[in-house]
Tab-separated table of C-alpha atoms in Angstrom:
chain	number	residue	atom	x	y	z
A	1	UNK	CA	-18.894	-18.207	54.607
A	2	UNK	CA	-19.903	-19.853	51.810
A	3	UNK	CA	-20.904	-16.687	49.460
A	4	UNK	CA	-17.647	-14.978	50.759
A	5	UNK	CA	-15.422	-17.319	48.830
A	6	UNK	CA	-17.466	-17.625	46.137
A	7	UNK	CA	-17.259	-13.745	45.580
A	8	UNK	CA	-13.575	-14.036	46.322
A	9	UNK	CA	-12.939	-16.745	43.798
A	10	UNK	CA	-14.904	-14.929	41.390
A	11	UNK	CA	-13.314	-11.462	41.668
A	12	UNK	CA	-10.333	-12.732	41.679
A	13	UNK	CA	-10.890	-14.702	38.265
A	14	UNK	CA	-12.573	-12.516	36.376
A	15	UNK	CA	-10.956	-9.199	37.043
A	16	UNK	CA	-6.929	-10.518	36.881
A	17	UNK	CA	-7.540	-11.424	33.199
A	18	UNK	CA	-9.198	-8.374	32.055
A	19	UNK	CA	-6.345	-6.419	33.867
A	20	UNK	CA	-3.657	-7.996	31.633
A	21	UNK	CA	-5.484	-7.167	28.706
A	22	UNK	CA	-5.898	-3.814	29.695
A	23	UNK	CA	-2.647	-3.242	30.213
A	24	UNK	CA	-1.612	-5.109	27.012
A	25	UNK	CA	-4.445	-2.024	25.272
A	26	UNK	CA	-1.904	0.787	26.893
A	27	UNK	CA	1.053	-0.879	26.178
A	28	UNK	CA	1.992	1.495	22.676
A	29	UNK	CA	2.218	4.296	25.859
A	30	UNK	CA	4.372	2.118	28.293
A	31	UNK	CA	7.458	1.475	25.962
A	32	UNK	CA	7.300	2.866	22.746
A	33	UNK	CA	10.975	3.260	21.903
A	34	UNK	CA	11.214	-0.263	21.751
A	35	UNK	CA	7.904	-1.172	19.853
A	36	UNK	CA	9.166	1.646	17.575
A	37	UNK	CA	12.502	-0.167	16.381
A	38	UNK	CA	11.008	-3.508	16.445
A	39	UNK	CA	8.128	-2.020	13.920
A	40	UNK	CA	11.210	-0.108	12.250
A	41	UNK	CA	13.234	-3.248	11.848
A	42	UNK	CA	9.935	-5.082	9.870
A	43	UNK	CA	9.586	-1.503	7.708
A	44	UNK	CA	13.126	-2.244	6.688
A	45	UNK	CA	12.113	-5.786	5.321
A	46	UNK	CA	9.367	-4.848	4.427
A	47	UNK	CA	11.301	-2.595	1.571
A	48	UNK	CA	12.555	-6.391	0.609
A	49	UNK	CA	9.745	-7.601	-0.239
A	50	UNK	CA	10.060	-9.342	-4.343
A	51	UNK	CA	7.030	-6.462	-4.937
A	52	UNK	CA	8.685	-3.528	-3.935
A	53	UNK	CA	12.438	-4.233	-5.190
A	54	UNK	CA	10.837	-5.624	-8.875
A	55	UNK	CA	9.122	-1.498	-8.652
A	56	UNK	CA	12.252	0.124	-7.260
A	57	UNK	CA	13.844	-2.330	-10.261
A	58	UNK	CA	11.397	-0.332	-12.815
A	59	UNK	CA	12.649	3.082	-11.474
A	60	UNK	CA	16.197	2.105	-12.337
A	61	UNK	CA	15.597	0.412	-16.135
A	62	UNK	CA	13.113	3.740	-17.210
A	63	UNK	CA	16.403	6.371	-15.702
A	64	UNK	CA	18.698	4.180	-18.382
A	65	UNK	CA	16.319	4.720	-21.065
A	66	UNK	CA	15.659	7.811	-20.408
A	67	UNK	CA	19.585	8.710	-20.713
A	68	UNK	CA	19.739	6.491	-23.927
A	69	UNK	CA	17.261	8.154	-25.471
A	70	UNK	CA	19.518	11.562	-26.090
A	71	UNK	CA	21.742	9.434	-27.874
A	72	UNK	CA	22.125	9.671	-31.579
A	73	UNK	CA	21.621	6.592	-33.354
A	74	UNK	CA	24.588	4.222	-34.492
A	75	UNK	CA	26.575	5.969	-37.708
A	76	UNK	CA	27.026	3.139	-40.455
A	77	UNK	CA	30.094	2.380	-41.389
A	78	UNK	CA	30.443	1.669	-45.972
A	79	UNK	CA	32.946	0.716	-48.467
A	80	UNK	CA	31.839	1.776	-52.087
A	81	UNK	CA	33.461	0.969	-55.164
A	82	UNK	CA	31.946	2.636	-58.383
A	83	UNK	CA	32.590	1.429	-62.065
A	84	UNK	CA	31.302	3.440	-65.059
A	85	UNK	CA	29.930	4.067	-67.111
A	86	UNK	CA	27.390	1.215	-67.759
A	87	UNK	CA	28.004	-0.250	-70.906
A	88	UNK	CA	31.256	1.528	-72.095
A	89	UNK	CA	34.677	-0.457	-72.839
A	90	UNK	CA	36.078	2.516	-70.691
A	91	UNK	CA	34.864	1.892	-67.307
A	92	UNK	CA	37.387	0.612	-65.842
A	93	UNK	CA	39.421	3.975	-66.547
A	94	UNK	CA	36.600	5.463	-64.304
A	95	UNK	CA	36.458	3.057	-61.222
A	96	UNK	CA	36.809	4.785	-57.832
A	97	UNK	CA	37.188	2.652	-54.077
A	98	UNK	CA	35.815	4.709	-51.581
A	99	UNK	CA	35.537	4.213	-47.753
A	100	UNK	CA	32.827	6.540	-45.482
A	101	UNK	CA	30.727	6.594	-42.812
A	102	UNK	CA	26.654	8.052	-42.474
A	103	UNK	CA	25.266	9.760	-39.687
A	104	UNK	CA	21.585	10.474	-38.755
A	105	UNK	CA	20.840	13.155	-36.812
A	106	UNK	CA	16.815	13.096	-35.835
A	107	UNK	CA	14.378	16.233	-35.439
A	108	UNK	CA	16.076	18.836	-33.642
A	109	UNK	CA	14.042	18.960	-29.877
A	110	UNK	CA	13.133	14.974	-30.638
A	111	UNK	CA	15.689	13.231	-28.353
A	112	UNK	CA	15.229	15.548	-25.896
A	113	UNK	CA	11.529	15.419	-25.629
A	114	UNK	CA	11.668	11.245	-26.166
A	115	UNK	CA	13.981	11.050	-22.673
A	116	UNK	CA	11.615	13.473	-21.006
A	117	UNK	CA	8.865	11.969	-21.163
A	118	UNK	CA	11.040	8.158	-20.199
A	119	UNK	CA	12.128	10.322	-17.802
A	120	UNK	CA	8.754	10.983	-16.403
A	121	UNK	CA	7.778	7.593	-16.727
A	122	UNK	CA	10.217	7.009	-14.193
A	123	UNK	CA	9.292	9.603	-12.074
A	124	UNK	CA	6.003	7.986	-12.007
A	125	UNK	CA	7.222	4.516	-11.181
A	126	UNK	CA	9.169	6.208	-8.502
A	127	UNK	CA	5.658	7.199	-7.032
A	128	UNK	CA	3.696	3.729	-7.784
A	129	UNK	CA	6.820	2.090	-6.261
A	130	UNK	CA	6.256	4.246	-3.122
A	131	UNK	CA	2.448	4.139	-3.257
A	132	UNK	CA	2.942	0.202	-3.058
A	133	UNK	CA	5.533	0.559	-0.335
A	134	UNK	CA	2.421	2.418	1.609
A	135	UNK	CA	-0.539	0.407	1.382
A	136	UNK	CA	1.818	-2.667	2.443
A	137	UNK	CA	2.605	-0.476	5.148
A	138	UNK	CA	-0.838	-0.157	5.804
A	139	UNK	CA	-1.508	-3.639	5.265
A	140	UNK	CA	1.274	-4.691	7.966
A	141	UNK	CA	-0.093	-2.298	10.256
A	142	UNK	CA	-3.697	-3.849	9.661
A	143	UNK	CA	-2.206	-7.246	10.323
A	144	UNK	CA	-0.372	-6.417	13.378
A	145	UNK	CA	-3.626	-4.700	14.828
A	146	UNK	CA	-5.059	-7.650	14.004
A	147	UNK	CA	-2.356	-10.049	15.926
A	148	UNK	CA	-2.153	-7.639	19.189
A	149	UNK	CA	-6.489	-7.943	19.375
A	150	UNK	CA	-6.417	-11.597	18.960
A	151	UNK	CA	-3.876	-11.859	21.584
A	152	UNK	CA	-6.092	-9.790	23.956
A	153	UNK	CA	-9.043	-11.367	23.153
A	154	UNK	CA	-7.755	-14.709	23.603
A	155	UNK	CA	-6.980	-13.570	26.922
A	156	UNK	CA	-10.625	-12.338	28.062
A	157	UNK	CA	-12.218	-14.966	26.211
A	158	UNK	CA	-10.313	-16.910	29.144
A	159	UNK	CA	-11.854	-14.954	31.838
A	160	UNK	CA	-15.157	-15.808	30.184
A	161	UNK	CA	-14.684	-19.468	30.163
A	162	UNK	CA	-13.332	-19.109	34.051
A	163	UNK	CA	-16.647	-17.129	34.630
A	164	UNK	CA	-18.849	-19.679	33.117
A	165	UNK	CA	-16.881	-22.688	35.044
A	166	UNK	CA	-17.622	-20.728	38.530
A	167	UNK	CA	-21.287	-20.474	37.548
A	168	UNK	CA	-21.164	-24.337	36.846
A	169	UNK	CA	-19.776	-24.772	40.353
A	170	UNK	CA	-22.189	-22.751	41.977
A	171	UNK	CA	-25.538	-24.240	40.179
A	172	UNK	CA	-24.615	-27.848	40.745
A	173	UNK	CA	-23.712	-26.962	44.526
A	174	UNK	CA	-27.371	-25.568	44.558
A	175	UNK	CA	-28.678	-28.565	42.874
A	176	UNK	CA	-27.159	-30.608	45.454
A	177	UNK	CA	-29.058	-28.268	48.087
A	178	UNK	CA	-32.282	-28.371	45.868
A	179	UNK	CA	-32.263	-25.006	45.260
A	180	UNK	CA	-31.314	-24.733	41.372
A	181	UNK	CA	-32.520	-27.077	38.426
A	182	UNK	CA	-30.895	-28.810	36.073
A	183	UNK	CA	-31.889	-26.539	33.134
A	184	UNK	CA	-30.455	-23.985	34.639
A	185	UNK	CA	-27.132	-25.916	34.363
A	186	UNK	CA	-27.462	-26.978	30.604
A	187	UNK	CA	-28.372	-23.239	29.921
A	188	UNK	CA	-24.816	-22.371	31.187
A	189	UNK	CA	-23.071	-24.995	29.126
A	190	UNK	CA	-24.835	-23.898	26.261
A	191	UNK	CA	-23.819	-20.456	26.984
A	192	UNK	CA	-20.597	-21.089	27.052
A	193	UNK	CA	-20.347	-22.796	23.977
A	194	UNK	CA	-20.478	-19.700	22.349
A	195	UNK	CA	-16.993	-19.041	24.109
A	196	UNK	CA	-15.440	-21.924	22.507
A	197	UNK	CA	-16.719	-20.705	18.672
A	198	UNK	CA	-15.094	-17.843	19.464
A	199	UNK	CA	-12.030	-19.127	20.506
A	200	UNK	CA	-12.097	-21.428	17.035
A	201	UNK	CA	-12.315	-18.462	14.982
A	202	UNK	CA	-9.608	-16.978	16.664
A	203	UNK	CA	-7.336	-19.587	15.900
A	204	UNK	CA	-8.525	-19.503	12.457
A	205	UNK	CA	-7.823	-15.793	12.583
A	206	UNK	CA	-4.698	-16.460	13.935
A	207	UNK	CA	-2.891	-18.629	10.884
A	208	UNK	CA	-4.420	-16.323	8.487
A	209	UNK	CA	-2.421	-13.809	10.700
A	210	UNK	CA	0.832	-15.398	10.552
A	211	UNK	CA	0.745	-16.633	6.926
A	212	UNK	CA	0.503	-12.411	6.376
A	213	UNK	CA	3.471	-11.787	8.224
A	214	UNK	CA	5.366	-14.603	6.877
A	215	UNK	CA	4.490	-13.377	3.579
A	216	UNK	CA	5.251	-9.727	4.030
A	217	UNK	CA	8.620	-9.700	5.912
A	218	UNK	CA	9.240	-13.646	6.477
A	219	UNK	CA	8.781	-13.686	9.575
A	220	UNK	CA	5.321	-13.814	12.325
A	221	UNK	CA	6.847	-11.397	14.970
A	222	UNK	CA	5.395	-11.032	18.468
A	223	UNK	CA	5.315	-7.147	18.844
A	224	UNK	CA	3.217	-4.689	20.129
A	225	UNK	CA	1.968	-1.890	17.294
A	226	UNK	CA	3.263	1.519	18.356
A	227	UNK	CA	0.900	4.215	18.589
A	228	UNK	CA	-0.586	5.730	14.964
A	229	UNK	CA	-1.344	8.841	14.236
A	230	UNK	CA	-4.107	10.004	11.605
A	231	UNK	CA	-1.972	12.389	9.068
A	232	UNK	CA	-3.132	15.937	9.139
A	233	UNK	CA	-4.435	16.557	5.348
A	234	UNK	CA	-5.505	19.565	3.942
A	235	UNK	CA	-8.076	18.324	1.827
A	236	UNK	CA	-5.545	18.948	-1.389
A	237	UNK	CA	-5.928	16.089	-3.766
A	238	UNK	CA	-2.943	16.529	-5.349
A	239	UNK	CA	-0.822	15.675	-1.953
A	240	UNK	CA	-2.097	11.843	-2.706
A	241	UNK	CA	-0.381	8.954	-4.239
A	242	UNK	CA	-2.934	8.262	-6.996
A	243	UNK	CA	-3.500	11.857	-8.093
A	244	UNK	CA	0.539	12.260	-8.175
A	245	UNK	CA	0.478	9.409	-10.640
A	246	UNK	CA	-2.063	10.400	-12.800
A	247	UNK	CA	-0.271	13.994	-13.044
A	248	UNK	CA	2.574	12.022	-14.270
A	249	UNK	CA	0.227	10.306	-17.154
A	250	UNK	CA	-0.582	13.921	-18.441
A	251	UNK	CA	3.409	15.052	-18.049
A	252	UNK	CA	4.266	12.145	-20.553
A	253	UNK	CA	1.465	12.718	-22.212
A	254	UNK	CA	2.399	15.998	-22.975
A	255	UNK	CA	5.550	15.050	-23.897
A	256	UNK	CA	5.077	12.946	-26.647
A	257	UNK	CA	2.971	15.975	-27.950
A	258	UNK	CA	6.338	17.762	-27.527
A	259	UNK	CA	7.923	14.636	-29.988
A	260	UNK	CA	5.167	15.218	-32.586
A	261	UNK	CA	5.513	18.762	-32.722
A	262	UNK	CA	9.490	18.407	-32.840
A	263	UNK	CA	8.873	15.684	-35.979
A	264	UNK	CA	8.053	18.577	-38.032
A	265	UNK	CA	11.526	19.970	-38.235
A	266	UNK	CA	13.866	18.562	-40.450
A	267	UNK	CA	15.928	15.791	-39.607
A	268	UNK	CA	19.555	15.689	-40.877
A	269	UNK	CA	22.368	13.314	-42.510
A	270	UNK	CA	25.911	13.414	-42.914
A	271	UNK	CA	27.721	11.249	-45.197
A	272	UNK	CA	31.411	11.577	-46.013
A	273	UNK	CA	33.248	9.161	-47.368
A	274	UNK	CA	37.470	9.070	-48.769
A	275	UNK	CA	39.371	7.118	-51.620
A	276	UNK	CA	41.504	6.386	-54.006
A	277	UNK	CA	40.267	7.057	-58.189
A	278	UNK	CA	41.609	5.034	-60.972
A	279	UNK	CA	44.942	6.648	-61.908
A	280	UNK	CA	45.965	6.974	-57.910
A	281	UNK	CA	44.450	10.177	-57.766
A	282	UNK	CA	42.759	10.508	-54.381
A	283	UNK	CA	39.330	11.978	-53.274
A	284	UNK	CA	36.503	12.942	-50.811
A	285	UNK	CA	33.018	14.313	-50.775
A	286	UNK	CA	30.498	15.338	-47.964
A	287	UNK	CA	27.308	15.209	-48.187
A	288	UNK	CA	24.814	16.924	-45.789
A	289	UNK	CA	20.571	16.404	-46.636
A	290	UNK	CA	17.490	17.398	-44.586
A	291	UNK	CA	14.383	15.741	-44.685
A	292	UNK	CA	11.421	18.196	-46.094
A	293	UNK	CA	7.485	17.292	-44.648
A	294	UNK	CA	6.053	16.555	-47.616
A	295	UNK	CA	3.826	14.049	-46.368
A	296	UNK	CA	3.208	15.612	-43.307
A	297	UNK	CA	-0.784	15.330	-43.598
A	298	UNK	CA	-0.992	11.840	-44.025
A	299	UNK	CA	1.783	10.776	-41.440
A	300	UNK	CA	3.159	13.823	-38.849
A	301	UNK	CA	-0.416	15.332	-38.167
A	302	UNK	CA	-2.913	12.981	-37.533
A	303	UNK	CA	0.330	11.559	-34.612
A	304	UNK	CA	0.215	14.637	-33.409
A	305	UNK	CA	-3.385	15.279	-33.385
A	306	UNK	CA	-3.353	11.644	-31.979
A	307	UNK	CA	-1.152	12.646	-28.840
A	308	UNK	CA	-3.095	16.021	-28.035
A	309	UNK	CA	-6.231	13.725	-27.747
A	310	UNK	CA	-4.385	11.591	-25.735
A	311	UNK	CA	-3.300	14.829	-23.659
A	312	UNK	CA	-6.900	15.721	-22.889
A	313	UNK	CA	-7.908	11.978	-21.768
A	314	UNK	CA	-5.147	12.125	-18.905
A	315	UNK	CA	-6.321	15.722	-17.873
A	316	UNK	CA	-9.899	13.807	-17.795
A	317	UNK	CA	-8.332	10.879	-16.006
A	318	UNK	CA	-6.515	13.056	-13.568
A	319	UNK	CA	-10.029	14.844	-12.737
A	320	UNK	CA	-11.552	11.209	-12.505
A	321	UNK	CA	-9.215	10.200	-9.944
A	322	UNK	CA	-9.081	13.429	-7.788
A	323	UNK	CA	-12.739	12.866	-7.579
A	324	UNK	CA	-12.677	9.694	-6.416
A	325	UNK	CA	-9.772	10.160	-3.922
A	326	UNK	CA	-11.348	12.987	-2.145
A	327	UNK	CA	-14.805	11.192	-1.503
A	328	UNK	CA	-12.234	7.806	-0.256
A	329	UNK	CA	-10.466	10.231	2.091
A	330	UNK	CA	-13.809	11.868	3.521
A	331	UNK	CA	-15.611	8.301	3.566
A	332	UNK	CA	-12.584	6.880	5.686
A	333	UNK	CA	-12.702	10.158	7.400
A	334	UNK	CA	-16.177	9.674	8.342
A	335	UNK	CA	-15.741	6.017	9.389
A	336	UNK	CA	-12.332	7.053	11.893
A	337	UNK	CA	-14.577	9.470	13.737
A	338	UNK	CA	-17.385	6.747	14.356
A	339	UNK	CA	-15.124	4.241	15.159
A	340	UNK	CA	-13.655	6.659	17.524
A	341	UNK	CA	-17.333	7.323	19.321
A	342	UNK	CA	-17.783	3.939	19.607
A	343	UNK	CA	-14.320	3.348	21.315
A	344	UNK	CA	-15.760	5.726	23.812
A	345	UNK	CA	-19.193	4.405	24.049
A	346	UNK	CA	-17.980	0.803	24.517
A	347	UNK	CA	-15.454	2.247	27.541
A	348	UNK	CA	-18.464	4.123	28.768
A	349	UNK	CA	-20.688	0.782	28.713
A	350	UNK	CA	-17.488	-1.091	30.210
A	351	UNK	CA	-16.858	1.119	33.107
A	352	UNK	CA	-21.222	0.780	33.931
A	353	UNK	CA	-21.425	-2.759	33.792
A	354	UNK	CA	-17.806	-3.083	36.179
A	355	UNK	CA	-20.210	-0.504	38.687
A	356	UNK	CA	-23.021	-2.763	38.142
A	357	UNK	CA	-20.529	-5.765	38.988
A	358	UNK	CA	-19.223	-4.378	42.099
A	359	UNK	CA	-22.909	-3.289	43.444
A	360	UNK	CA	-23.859	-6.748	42.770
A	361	UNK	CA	-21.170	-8.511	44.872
A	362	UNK	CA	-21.349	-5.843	47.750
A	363	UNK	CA	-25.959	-6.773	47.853
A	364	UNK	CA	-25.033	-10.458	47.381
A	365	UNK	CA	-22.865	-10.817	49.977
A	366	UNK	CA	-25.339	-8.534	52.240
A	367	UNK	CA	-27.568	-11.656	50.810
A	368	UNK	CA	-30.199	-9.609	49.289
A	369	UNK	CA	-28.425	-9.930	45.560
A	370	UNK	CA	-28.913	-12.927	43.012
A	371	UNK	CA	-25.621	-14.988	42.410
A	372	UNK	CA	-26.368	-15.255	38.722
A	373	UNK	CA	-27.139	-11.327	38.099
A	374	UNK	CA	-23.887	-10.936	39.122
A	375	UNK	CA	-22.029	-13.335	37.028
A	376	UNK	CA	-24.139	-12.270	33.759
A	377	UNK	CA	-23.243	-8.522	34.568
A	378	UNK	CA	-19.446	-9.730	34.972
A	379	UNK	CA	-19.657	-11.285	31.775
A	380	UNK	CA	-21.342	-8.370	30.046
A	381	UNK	CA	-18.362	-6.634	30.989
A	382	UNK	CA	-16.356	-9.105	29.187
A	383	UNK	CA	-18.565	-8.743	26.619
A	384	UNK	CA	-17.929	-4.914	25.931
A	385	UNK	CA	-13.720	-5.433	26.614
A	386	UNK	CA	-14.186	-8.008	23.891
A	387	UNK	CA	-16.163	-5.502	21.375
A	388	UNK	CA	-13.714	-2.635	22.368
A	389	UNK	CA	-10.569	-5.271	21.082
A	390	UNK	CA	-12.282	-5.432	18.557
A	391	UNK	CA	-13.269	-1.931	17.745
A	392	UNK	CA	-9.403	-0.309	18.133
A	393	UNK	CA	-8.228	-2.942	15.970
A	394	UNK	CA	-10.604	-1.548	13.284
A	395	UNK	CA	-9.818	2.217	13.954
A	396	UNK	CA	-5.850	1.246	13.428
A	397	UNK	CA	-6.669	-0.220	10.185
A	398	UNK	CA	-9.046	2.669	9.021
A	399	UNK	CA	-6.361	4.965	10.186
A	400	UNK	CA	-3.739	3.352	8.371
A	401	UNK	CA	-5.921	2.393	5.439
A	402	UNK	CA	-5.905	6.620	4.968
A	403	UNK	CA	-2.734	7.332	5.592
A	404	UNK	CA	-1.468	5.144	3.053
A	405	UNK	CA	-3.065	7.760	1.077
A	406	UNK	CA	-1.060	10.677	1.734
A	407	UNK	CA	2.333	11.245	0.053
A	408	UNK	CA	5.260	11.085	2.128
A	409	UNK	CA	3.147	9.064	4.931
């Protein structure tokens, strides 16, 4: 009778816990239109964050300049009064008042090419702005994986410390019968130490945890992640973030080539001006110049020649970084699919050592099993539903972690 509710207390303890958790583990399948607008609802703050609106800020000032730039600059405004000539007691028969205005007009193509490439500028802020937007995204995600394991873990680190406090029981009931000794007992409580260290660093794991939330979209928010999806990629490099931006370094780039090769066409000014001559008679010129290149060698070509090598670096750094992206994507690549076989191989291992379990009550209570086999092989299985927590919580954030990648995602 004895053994019987020992088994029954046992079962009952160390399988209720590790139910829970497995249901918490399905729980993106249960109810995922909620999950989906809480997770929505933190996205949406998460677009509030002082990072992103100071980028989205960036967007907005580069659009101005890009618009200003087409502008011509400010005409000046001059009174002139003339006496002469120099010298002569008749100068004052000659003096003229005159009132005018002057108006530069720039390189023809100049303006144009200046607010392109502003205007590409902001087209590339546009992209950091949503490149940071994503890897926060992927960092939230990463978090939240983080806070649903700990919460599960927490939960069958429970059923551990119930397991261990049954085998306690039982060895100092067979110490009373003189059938156990007492090293047997302090070889428990030392084993289940290692319970409570976990347990610490979860806590520890845990404020890190919320401080990340807090920080991210104010709040620490108990919800479960809804389900994520690896992005289908084609293996283009130019559908990523970081290769997007560095096309937008060679569009500006290429643009200011555009400004240096527009520099070499004249530039213009108009003056005219209106008044009144000595005598009351009353006048007005116009007068139209264009600048010629004369020093064109020494000033307008070595810019230019400047910008085209400038051109060829971004091509170079736009090769660099389309390198480096692909062999990031196929590294995380390579680490999803492990993490995925190990999923499996820690459900395979779970689902043996839960047989094992079960064979191991059924020949104890048939008295031909060993007590403590049975409670190591129970705890085993805790073991591997602690390492599988443990393991999905890293495949979210390597799944994320590449996604973040992707434009659009």
């Amino acid at each position: 009778m004895f053994k019987i509710i020992t088994i029954a207390l046992l079962v009952s303890m160390s399988t209720a816990l590790p139910a829970k958790a497995e249901e918490i583990a399905r729980a993106t399948q249960d109810n995922p239109p909620q999950e989906i607008g809480a997770f929505a609802r933190l996205l949406e703050k998460l677009r509030q964050h002082p990072e992103i609106a100071s980028l989205q800020a960036r967007v907005e000032s580069s659009e101005h300049y890009a618009k200003g730039e087409l502008g011509l600059p400010d005409p000046m405004l001059f009174v002139e009064e003339q006496d002469y000539p120099i010298g002569s007691s008749m100068s004052r028969n000659q003096e003229e008042k005159m009132i005018g205005f002057k108006q530069s007009i720039p390189a023809f193509g100049t303006r144009s090419a200046k607010s392109e490439k502003v205007q590409a500028d902001a087209h590339k802020q546009q992209l950091a702005a949503n490149y940071a937007f994503a890897t926060m995204k992927a960092k939230l995600i990463t978090v939240l994986a983080t806070w649903q394991r700990i919460k599960e873990q927490e939960k069958l680190l429970d059923s551990q410390a119930a397991l261990f406090g049954s085998e306690r029981t039982s060895i100092k009931g067979r110490i009373a019968a003189n059938q156990a000794g007492g090293s047997q007992l302090s070889m428990s409580q030392a084993e289940s130490t290692e319970v409570q260290i976990m347990r610490t660093e979860l806590d520890k794991e845990k404020h890190e945890v919320m401080a990340m939330l807090t920080n991210m979209v104010g709040e620490a928010p108990d919800i479960e992640m809804p389900p994520v999806m690896l992005v289908v990629w084609d293996h283009d490099p130019d559908k990523t973030y970081p290769v997007a931006i560095a096309t937008k370094d060679i569009e500006m780039a290429r643009k200011d080539v555009d400004t240096r090769e527009a520099e070499f066409s004249p530039s213009f000014e108009v003056q005219a001006n209106y008044g009144r001559m000595y005598g009351g008679d009353k006048a007005s010129t116009i007068m139209v110049g264009l600048s010629i290149p004369l020093w064109a060698s020494e000033s307008q070509r070595p810019k230019l020649k400047g910008a085209k090598a400038a051109l060829h670096s971004s091509e170079l750094d736009q090769d660099t970084v389309k390198r480096n992206v692909v062999e990031k994507l196929d590294h995380l690549k390579a680490q999803i699919y492990t993490s995925s076989n190990k999923i499996e191989l820690l459900k395979t291992k779970n689902t043996h050592l839960e047989a094992s379990a079960k064979a191991l009550t059924r020949e104890y209570e048939a008295g031909k099993g060993d007590l403590a086999m049975y409670l190591k092989a129970k705890r085993d299985a805790l073991s591997a539903r602690i390492s599988l927590a443990q393991e999905r919580a890293k495949h979210i954030a390597l799944i994320a972690d590449f996604n973040h990648y992707i434009i659009g995602e």
